[in-house]
Amino acid sequence: MLTKQELEEHWAQAEEIYLNHVSIDCVVFGFHEGQLKVLMLKSNNEEAWYLPGGFVLNEEPIEQAANRILKERTGIDEVFLRQFHVFGDPDRTKFHKETYKDNLFFNQRFISIGYYALVDFVDVKPMPDSFSEVCTWRDLNDLPEFQLDHENIFRTALDTLRLQLNYQPIGYSLMPQEFTMPELQKLYETILDKKLDRRNFQRRILGFGILNKLQQTRKGGAHKAPYLYSFNLENYRAALKEGLQGGW
Amino acid sequence: MLTKQELEEHWAQAEEIYLNHVSIDCVVFGFHEGQLKVLMLKSNNEEAWYLPGGFVLNEEPIEQAANRILKERTGIDEVFLRQFHVFGDPDRTKFHKETYKDNLFFNQRFISIGYYALVDFVDVKPMPDSFSEVCTWRDLNDLPEFQLDHENIFRTALDTLRLQLNYQPIGYSLMPQEFTMPELQKLYETILDKKLDRRNFQRRILGFGILNKLQQTRKGGAHKAPYLYSFNLENYRAALKEGLQGGW
DNA sequence: AAAATAGGGTGTAATTTGTACACAATTGTA
DNA sequence: TACAATTGTGTACAAATTACACCCTATTTT
């Protein structure tokens, strides 16, 4: 975390090394203890939180930039990361323009490319950026105030995720390697914010053919030990490409 | 259509009025005589065709820019126009960078926001831009060579359109006000490039509740006169928002 | 140690939806 | 007036979805 003075020096060169007018914001979803989480940051100047973001290096492909930004905040790489929308309102960074009036780089309009990521909660080591003192998971049921248009970005990402659930498999990136059927169901219920019938859920998800049933069960629980499953990566990838079912 | 010399003068001010590094490309789909069409342009310097595109004015929202660009090439406004992907490879405009080496504006990297539009073929009056001598519809079965990465942009738009068909209604923007069931089916078959059973198609599409059956029939054909339909805009809009069915 | 409790595994009947068909009706043309 | 081509509508069958019930097992309670 740097002071405003230091920040300005730090970012003085930004105009030279980053592509002007273009930024990237990432909505990073994780799942832990039956709750859906988003990775967020907070500067100590303001009470408002914001999403992990950054800029595109002059000669860097944007997908690579998104990956780099994600890695800088989480330590992880090669996860599900996908464009979902571009936010291009000229006033979306009005607050920053005013706050950093004398900074050449921040005092410009930014078109922000929104990416959403699905990651395994336990793999992430949240790391603040140069604006922030805190980088941490926030529960979807307990969200803070957002900076700029980041609430809109977040909300759009969540809508996209819910839509994706209907025609593509989900879970590989969000779940640990091995998991039980009730755990996977809980993920779906949490994303959709809706209860599902466990028997029908199981039949349907097994019908997609994207799961491997393992011999072991999850011991240590207070009740009957449930079977463990893992994803069948080959079928999972195929389903991501082809879509699940439905349609014409 | 301007000469290279004139073009450079014409675009000398571009750096001042347009947001640098950001461009917009539109894939405009139309439907005519049972064929799916894309609007394309051709300059006479090169044999390669390209998609309608343009830039974002300094203080212009990007949605508005896309609408403006579409209107400049087609004369129409307020149609189905939607972001589908951002193309951000640093080499995607390599050819232009080399061709317009001495032009400050074109000799820069562009991140292009892809929009696709669904329009009523007969409403469009194709108008060339300052680079082109020709602006016209091209049949999807008879596509020319593309400039830059425009084949990729087009292909991605088509994939998106096909996906959209599965969870959202389509047709309102592509069909005339009144149309017959076989005509609408033909649209679906053309987009999907696949035959559908007409009886099942009719039952399904009627099931969505987005059509009004009219009393009149389409006279003048060589056979039994089919009924005319129009879209029920209220239900259509609701279905666009909610999605059609399926899912959890 | 036995009973109670809380989940978890699996099956089945009823309903809805999807698929594959066939036949009658209408229009212009031979 | 018969014919060809196309549209309108119906129906039997298969598949998928929904709404349930019953049993099993590991821990907790008594």
PDB file of C-alpha atoms in Angstrom, chain B residues 20-169:
ATOM      1  CA  ASN B  20      -7.129   5.710 -29.212  1.00  0.00           C
ATOM      2  CA  HIS B  21      -6.546   1.950 -29.238  1.00  0.00           C
ATOM      3  CA  VAL B  22     -10.224   1.072 -29.287  1.00  0.00           C
ATOM      4  CA  SER B  23     -12.275   0.110 -32.311  1.00  0.00           C
ATOM      5  CA  ILE B  24     -15.621  -1.474 -33.011  1.00  0.00           C
ATOM      6  CA  ASP B  25     -16.482  -4.104 -35.593  1.00  0.00           C
ATOM      7  CA  CYS B  26     -20.016  -5.098 -36.445  1.00  0.00           C
ATOM      8  CA  VAL B  27     -21.272  -8.350 -37.856  1.00  0.00           C
ATOM      9  CA  VAL B  28     -24.603  -7.454 -39.399  1.00  0.00           C
ATOM     10  CA  PHE B  29     -26.837 -10.413 -40.160  1.00  0.00           C
ATOM     11  CA  GLY B  30     -29.761 -10.217 -42.539  1.00  0.00           C
ATOM     12  CA  PHE B  31     -32.107 -12.798 -44.004  1.00  0.00           C
ATOM     13  CA  HIS B  32     -33.343 -12.707 -47.566  1.00  0.00           C
ATOM     14  CA  GLU B  33     -34.832 -15.259 -49.938  1.00  0.00           C
ATOM     15  CA  GLY B  34     -34.076 -18.040 -47.556  1.00  0.00           C
ATOM     16  CA  GLN B  35     -30.424 -17.119 -47.241  1.00  0.00           C
ATOM     17  CA  LEU B  36     -28.483 -15.698 -44.351  1.00  0.00           C
ATOM     18  CA  LYS B  37     -26.387 -12.664 -45.287  1.00  0.00           C
ATOM     19  CA  VAL B  38     -23.633 -10.539 -43.754  1.00  0.00           C
ATOM     20  CA  LEU B  39     -22.980  -6.941 -44.588  1.00  0.00           C
ATOM     21  CA  MET B  40     -19.438  -6.428 -45.876  1.00  0.00           C
ATOM     22  CA  LEU B  41     -17.253  -3.789 -47.503  1.00  0.00           C
ATOM     23  CA  LYS B  42     -14.467  -3.882 -50.017  1.00  0.00           C
ATOM     24  CA  SER B  43     -11.758  -1.355 -50.758  1.00  0.00           C
ATOM     25  CA  ASN B  44     -10.343  -1.334 -54.273  1.00  0.00           C
ATOM     26  CA  ASN B  45      -6.736  -1.434 -53.136  1.00  0.00           C
ATOM     27  CA  GLU B  46      -7.127  -4.998 -51.999  1.00  0.00           C
ATOM     28  CA  GLU B  47      -9.236  -7.975 -52.894  1.00  0.00           C
ATOM     29  CA  ALA B  48     -10.064  -8.644 -49.265  1.00  0.00           C
ATOM     30  CA  TRP B  49     -13.384  -7.695 -47.728  1.00  0.00           C
ATOM     31  CA  TYR B  50     -14.012  -6.416 -44.238  1.00  0.00           C
ATOM     32  CA  LEU B  51     -16.745  -5.893 -41.703  1.00  0.00           C
ATOM     33  CA  PRO B  52     -18.384  -2.538 -40.970  1.00  0.00           C
ATOM     34  CA  GLY B  53     -16.410  -0.891 -38.243  1.00  0.00           C
ATOM     35  CA  GLY B  54     -15.284   2.358 -36.754  1.00  0.00           C
ATOM     36  CA  PHE B  55     -14.076   4.157 -33.691  1.00  0.00           C
ATOM     37  CA  VAL B  56     -15.387   5.594 -30.462  1.00  0.00           C
ATOM     38  CA  LEU B  57     -15.622   9.359 -30.064  1.00  0.00           C
ATOM     39  CA  ASN B  58     -13.822  10.745 -27.042  1.00  0.00           C
ATOM     40  CA  GLU B  59     -16.933  11.213 -24.947  1.00  0.00           C
ATOM     41  CA  GLU B  60     -19.198   8.661 -26.544  1.00  0.00           C
ATOM     42  CA  PRO B  61     -20.547   5.539 -24.792  1.00  0.00           C
ATOM     43  CA  ILE B  62     -19.483   2.458 -26.695  1.00  0.00           C
ATOM     44  CA  GLU B  63     -23.032   1.223 -27.247  1.00  0.00           C
ATOM     45  CA  GLN B  64     -23.812   4.546 -28.848  1.00  0.00           C
ATOM     46  CA  ALA B  65     -20.702   4.294 -31.015  1.00  0.00           C
ATOM     47  CA  ALA B  66     -21.763   0.859 -32.239  1.00  0.00           C
ATOM     48  CA  ASN B  67     -25.212   2.207 -33.048  1.00  0.00           C
ATOM     49  CA  ARG B  68     -23.747   5.161 -34.886  1.00  0.00           C
ATOM     50  CA  ILE B  69     -21.435   2.973 -36.940  1.00  0.00           C
ATOM     51  CA  LEU B  70     -24.271   0.641 -37.806  1.00  0.00           C
ATOM     52  CA  LYS B  71     -26.462   3.534 -38.828  1.00  0.00           C
ATOM     53  CA  GLU B  72     -23.735   5.026 -41.017  1.00  0.00           C
ATOM     54  CA  ARG B  73     -23.463   1.789 -43.027  1.00  0.00           C
ATOM     55  CA  THR B  74     -27.111   0.748 -43.115  1.00  0.00           C
ATOM     56  CA  GLY B  75     -29.255   3.790 -42.452  1.00  0.00           C
ATOM     57  CA  ILE B  76     -31.059   1.938 -39.661  1.00  0.00           C
ATOM     58  CA  ASP B  77     -31.200   2.432 -35.970  1.00  0.00           C
ATOM     59  CA  GLU B  78     -32.656   0.828 -32.875  1.00  0.00           C
ATOM     60  CA  VAL B  79     -32.140  -2.743 -33.917  1.00  0.00           C
ATOM     61  CA  PHE B  80     -30.868  -5.788 -32.083  1.00  0.00           C
ATOM     62  CA  LEU B  81     -27.215  -4.986 -31.487  1.00  0.00           C
ATOM     63  CA  ARG B  82     -25.155  -6.770 -28.915  1.00  0.00           C
ATOM     64  CA  GLN B  83     -21.567  -7.117 -27.781  1.00  0.00           C
ATOM     65  CA  PHE B  84     -20.251 -10.613 -28.212  1.00  0.00           C
ATOM     66  CA  HIS B  85     -16.461 -10.575 -27.841  1.00  0.00           C
ATOM     67  CA  VAL B  86     -13.365  -8.407 -27.634  1.00  0.00           C
ATOM     68  CA  PHE B  87     -10.512  -9.085 -30.010  1.00  0.00           C
ATOM     69  CA  GLY B  88      -7.249  -8.028 -28.466  1.00  0.00           C
ATOM     70  CA  ASP B  89      -4.373  -9.764 -30.137  1.00  0.00           C
ATOM     71  CA  PRO B  90      -1.532  -7.241 -30.578  1.00  0.00           C
ATOM     72  CA  ASP B  91      -0.921  -8.480 -34.128  1.00  0.00           C
ATOM     73  CA  ARG B  92      -4.500  -8.426 -35.293  1.00  0.00           C
ATOM     74  CA  THR B  93      -4.052  -5.199 -37.290  1.00  0.00           C
ATOM     75  CA  LYS B  94      -0.469  -5.893 -38.328  1.00  0.00           C
ATOM     76  CA  PHE B  95      -1.388  -5.464 -41.964  1.00  0.00           C
ATOM     77  CA  HIS B  96      -2.857  -2.015 -41.394  1.00  0.00           C
ATOM     78  CA  LYS B  97       0.080  -0.941 -39.285  1.00  0.00           C
ATOM     79  CA  GLU B  98       2.373  -1.769 -42.168  1.00  0.00           C
ATOM     80  CA  THR B  99       0.144  -0.296 -44.843  1.00  0.00           C
ATOM     81  CA  TYR B 100      -0.421   2.997 -43.025  1.00  0.00           C
ATOM     82  CA  LYS B 101       3.035   3.211 -41.454  1.00  0.00           C
ATOM     83  CA  ASP B 102       3.118   6.991 -41.669  1.00  0.00           C
ATOM     84  CA  ASN B 103      -0.381   7.560 -40.342  1.00  0.00           C
ATOM     85  CA  LEU B 104      -0.348   8.346 -36.658  1.00  0.00           C
ATOM     86  CA  PHE B 105      -3.828   6.996 -36.080  1.00  0.00           C
ATOM     87  CA  PHE B 106      -3.699   3.714 -37.938  1.00  0.00           C
ATOM     88  CA  ASN B 107      -0.206   2.948 -36.850  1.00  0.00           C
ATOM     89  CA  GLN B 108      -1.354   1.902 -33.401  1.00  0.00           C
ATOM     90  CA  ARG B 109      -2.669  -1.155 -31.722  1.00  0.00           C
ATOM     91  CA  PHE B 110      -6.462  -1.559 -31.683  1.00  0.00           C
ATOM     92  CA  ILE B 111      -8.559  -3.554 -29.278  1.00  0.00           C
ATOM     93  CA  SER B 112     -11.740  -4.243 -31.182  1.00  0.00           C
ATOM     94  CA  ILE B 113     -15.114  -4.714 -29.560  1.00  0.00           C
ATOM     95  CA  GLY B 114     -17.246  -7.072 -31.616  1.00  0.00           C
ATOM     96  CA  TYR B 115     -20.964  -6.391 -31.958  1.00  0.00           C
ATOM     97  CA  TYR B 116     -23.446  -8.431 -33.874  1.00  0.00           C
ATOM     98  CA  ALA B 117     -26.643  -7.034 -35.250  1.00  0.00           C
ATOM     99  CA  LEU B 118     -29.819  -8.703 -36.470  1.00  0.00           C
ATOM    100  CA  VAL B 119     -31.631  -6.558 -38.987  1.00  0.00           C
ATOM    101  CA  ASP B 120     -34.471  -6.704 -41.441  1.00  0.00           C
ATOM    102  CA  PHE B 121     -32.810  -7.103 -44.827  1.00  0.00           C
ATOM    103  CA  VAL B 122     -35.175  -4.825 -46.699  1.00  0.00           C
ATOM    104  CA  ASP B 123     -34.657  -1.895 -44.315  1.00  0.00           C
ATOM    105  CA  VAL B 124     -30.933  -1.709 -44.990  1.00  0.00           C
ATOM    106  CA  LYS B 125     -29.474   0.735 -47.501  1.00  0.00           C
ATOM    107  CA  PRO B 126     -25.806  -0.328 -47.634  1.00  0.00           C
ATOM    108  CA  MET B 127     -23.457   2.658 -47.733  1.00  0.00           C
ATOM    109  CA  PRO B 128     -19.696   2.395 -48.291  1.00  0.00           C
ATOM    110  CA  ASP B 129     -17.341   4.134 -45.890  1.00  0.00           C
ATOM    111  CA  SER B 130     -14.317   6.273 -46.725  1.00  0.00           C
ATOM    112  CA  PHE B 131     -12.122   3.218 -47.333  1.00  0.00           C
ATOM    113  CA  SER B 132     -14.467   1.307 -49.531  1.00  0.00           C
ATOM    114  CA  GLU B 133     -15.958   1.350 -52.959  1.00  0.00           C
ATOM    115  CA  VAL B 134     -18.479  -1.349 -52.205  1.00  0.00           C
ATOM    116  CA  CYS B 135     -20.768  -2.057 -49.297  1.00  0.00           C
ATOM    117  CA  THR B 136     -23.069  -4.982 -49.866  1.00  0.00           C
ATOM    118  CA  TRP B 137     -24.649  -8.129 -48.514  1.00  0.00           C
ATOM    119  CA  ARG B 138     -22.675 -11.328 -48.877  1.00  0.00           C
ATOM    120  CA  ASP B 139     -24.281 -14.730 -48.724  1.00  0.00           C
ATOM    121  CA  LEU B 140     -22.987 -16.988 -45.965  1.00  0.00           C
ATOM    122  CA  ASN B 141     -22.594 -19.709 -48.551  1.00  0.00           C
ATOM    123  CA  ASP B 142     -20.420 -17.542 -50.732  1.00  0.00           C
ATOM    124  CA  LEU B 143     -18.085 -15.564 -48.519  1.00  0.00           C
ATOM    125  CA  PRO B 144     -15.098 -13.652 -49.878  1.00  0.00           C
ATOM    126  CA  GLU B 145     -11.662 -13.476 -48.355  1.00  0.00           C
ATOM    127  CA  PHE B 146     -11.502 -11.416 -45.193  1.00  0.00           C
ATOM    128  CA  GLN B 147      -9.122  -8.652 -44.176  1.00  0.00           C
ATOM    129  CA  LEU B 148      -7.162  -8.756 -40.929  1.00  0.00           C
ATOM    130  CA  ASP B 149      -8.830 -11.012 -38.349  1.00  0.00           C
ATOM    131  CA  HIS B 150     -12.311 -10.335 -39.662  1.00  0.00           C
ATOM    132  CA  GLU B 151     -12.939 -13.962 -40.547  1.00  0.00           C
ATOM    133  CA  ASN B 152     -12.372 -14.831 -36.918  1.00  0.00           C
ATOM    134  CA  ILE B 153     -14.673 -12.019 -35.801  1.00  0.00           C
ATOM    135  CA  PHE B 154     -17.369 -13.164 -38.189  1.00  0.00           C
ATOM    136  CA  ARG B 155     -17.039 -16.806 -37.193  1.00  0.00           C
ATOM    137  CA  THR B 156     -17.253 -15.948 -33.489  1.00  0.00           C
ATOM    138  CA  ALA B 157     -20.382 -13.893 -34.113  1.00  0.00           C
ATOM    139  CA  LEU B 158     -22.006 -16.771 -35.963  1.00  0.00           C
ATOM    140  CA  ASP B 159     -21.203 -19.171 -33.140  1.00  0.00           C
ATOM    141  CA  THR B 160     -22.708 -16.717 -30.687  1.00  0.00           C
ATOM    142  CA  LEU B 161     -25.838 -16.367 -32.783  1.00  0.00           C
ATOM    143  CA  ARG B 162     -26.250 -20.148 -32.935  1.00  0.00           C
ATOM    144  CA  LEU B 163     -25.842 -20.381 -29.195  1.00  0.00           C
ATOM    145  CA  GLN B 164     -28.326 -17.595 -28.631  1.00  0.00           C
ATOM    146  CA  LEU B 165     -30.916 -19.536 -30.599  1.00  0.00           C
ATOM    147  CA  ASN B 166     -30.925 -22.141 -27.855  1.00  0.00           C
ATOM    148  CA  TYR B 167     -31.894 -19.997 -24.952  1.00  0.00           C
ATOM    149  CA  GLN B 168     -33.408 -16.839 -26.377  1.00  0.00           C
ATOM    150  CA  PRO B 169     -36.035 -16.038 -28.969  1.00  0.00           C
TER     151      PRO B 169
END
